[in-house]
mmCIF file of C-alpha atoms and ligand atoms in Angstrom:
data_model
loop_
_atom_site.group_PDB
_atom_site.id
_atom_site.type_symbol
_atom_site.label_atom_id
_atom_site.label_comp_id
_atom_site.label_asym_id
_atom_site.label_seq_id
_atom_site.Cartn_x
_atom_site.Cartn_y
_atom_site.Cartn_z
ATOM 1 C CA MET A 1 130.620 0.978 27.764
ATOM 2 C CA THR A 2 127.619 1.006 25.461
ATOM 3 C CA LYS A 3 125.362 -2.025 25.392
ATOM 4 C CA PRO A 4 125.609 -3.570 21.911
ATOM 5 C CA PRO A 5 122.455 -3.837 19.815
ATOM 6 C CA GLY A 6 120.475 -6.947 20.575
ATOM 7 C CA ARG A 7 117.242 -8.712 20.037
ATOM 8 C CA VAL A 8 114.125 -6.989 21.340
ATOM 9 C CA GLN A 9 111.875 -9.901 20.493
ATOM 10 C CA LYS A 10 111.986 -12.910 18.200
ATOM 11 C CA GLY A 11 109.383 -11.607 15.756
ATOM 12 C CA PRO A 12 108.808 -8.264 14.058
ATOM 13 C CA PHE A 13 106.863 -5.209 15.137
ATOM 14 C CA VAL A 14 104.019 -4.470 12.745
ATOM 15 C CA ASP A 15 102.715 -0.898 12.754
ATOM 16 C CA SER A 16 100.557 1.393 10.656
ATOM 17 C CA CYS A 17 102.744 4.337 9.720
ATOM 18 C CA GLU A 18 101.967 7.770 8.394
ATOM 19 C CA PRO A 19 103.771 9.279 5.403
ATOM 20 C CA GLY A 20 107.029 11.062 6.181
ATOM 21 C CA LYS A 21 110.282 10.430 7.978
ATOM 22 C CA HIS A 22 110.743 7.545 10.410
ATOM 23 C CA ALA A 23 113.870 6.555 12.335
ATOM 24 C CA TRP A 24 114.255 2.887 13.300
ATOM 25 C CA CYS A 25 116.103 2.323 16.559
ATOM 26 C CA ALA A 26 119.294 0.384 15.767
ATOM 27 C CA CYS A 27 120.655 0.401 19.324
ATOM 28 C CA THR A 28 117.553 -1.466 20.621
ATOM 29 C CA ARG A 29 117.496 0.666 23.790
ATOM 30 C CA SER A 30 114.790 3.127 22.796
ATOM 31 C CA ALA A 31 111.802 3.424 25.130
ATOM 32 C CA THR A 32 109.708 3.902 21.997
ATOM 33 C CA TYR A 33 111.122 0.919 20.080
ATOM 34 C CA PRO A 34 111.057 0.374 17.112
ATOM 35 C CA TYR A 35 111.334 4.143 16.822
ATOM 36 C CA CYS A 36 114.414 6.104 17.831
ATOM 37 C CA ASP A 37 114.111 8.255 20.954
ATOM 38 C CA GLY A 38 117.724 9.470 20.964
ATOM 39 C CA THR A 39 119.001 6.964 23.516
ATOM 40 C CA HIS A 40 121.787 5.931 21.107
ATOM 41 C CA ARG A 41 123.556 9.282 21.580
ATOM 42 C CA GLY A 42 127.083 8.737 22.833
ATOM 43 C CA SER A 43 127.338 5.310 21.204
ATOM 44 C CA ASP A 44 128.635 4.335 17.778
ATOM 45 C CA VAL A 45 125.180 3.148 16.693
ATOM 46 C CA THR A 46 122.901 5.380 14.641
ATOM 47 C CA PRO A 47 119.264 4.918 13.669
ATOM 48 C CA ILE A 48 118.239 3.919 10.167
ATOM 49 C CA LYS A 49 116.077 6.609 8.615
ATOM 50 C CA ILE A 50 113.412 6.000 5.990
ATOM 51 C CA VAL A 51 110.837 8.151 4.229
ATOM 52 C CA LEU A 52 107.389 6.761 3.469
ATOM 53 C CA GLU A 53 105.621 8.313 0.501
ATOM 54 C CA LYS A 54 102.211 7.218 1.735
ATOM 55 C CA ALA A 55 100.581 5.655 4.785
ATOM 56 C CA CYS A 56 101.250 1.938 4.978
ATOM 57 C CA THR A 57 101.828 -0.992 7.282
ATOM 58 C CA VAL A 58 105.510 -1.456 8.107
ATOM 59 C CA VAL A 59 106.986 -4.718 9.385
ATOM 60 C CA TRP A 60 109.982 -3.587 11.459
ATOM 61 C CA CYS A 61 112.735 -6.047 12.356
ATOM 62 C CA ALA A 62 113.002 -6.579 16.116
ATOM 63 C CA CYS A 63 115.265 -9.643 16.138
ATOM 64 C CA ALA A 64 118.350 -7.702 14.938
ATOM 65 C CA CYS A 65 119.112 -10.348 12.294
ATOM 66 C CA SER A 66 117.378 -9.051 9.170
ATOM 67 C CA ASN A 67 119.551 -8.554 6.111
ATOM 68 C CA ASN A 68 117.199 -5.768 5.059
ATOM 69 C CA LYS A 69 117.083 -3.580 8.196
ATOM 70 C CA PRO A 70 115.009 -1.795 9.262
ATOM 71 C CA PHE A 71 112.516 -4.170 7.706
ATOM 72 C CA CYS A 72 111.834 -7.779 8.656
ATOM 73 C CA ASP A 73 112.996 -10.192 5.966
ATOM 74 C CA GLY A 74 111.829 -13.370 7.681
ATOM 75 C CA THR A 75 115.232 -14.276 9.125
ATOM 76 C CA HIS A 76 113.668 -14.416 12.620
ATOM 77 C CA SER A 77 111.931 -17.659 11.638
ATOM 78 C CA ARG A 78 115.346 -19.360 11.386
ATOM 79 C CA ILE A 79 116.857 -18.230 14.696
HETATM 80 S S1 FES B 1 112.064 -9.685 13.077
HETATM 81 FE FE1 FES B 1 114.102 -9.658 12.323
HETATM 82 S S2 FES B 1 113.976 -10.703 10.417
HETATM 83 FE FE2 FES B 1 111.937 -10.720 11.188
#
């Protein structure tokens, strides 16, 4: 049985990201969280993919409660 997605930490991960494709780990089991490392394979969870047009700081949700995944929307402050 696959472990369901859960909270990695109560607050977000903030990272400077390069332009291009990024895959946010939705199964929360990646060794490279918040980035997908393929660990989800065999489960019914798939990563959320985004494309950044330019380098920027990304605030990734790590509490699993955001209504705007893969991005933090501040929901973690109410859990
Ligand atoms: S870390 Fe999930 S809403 Fe902020």
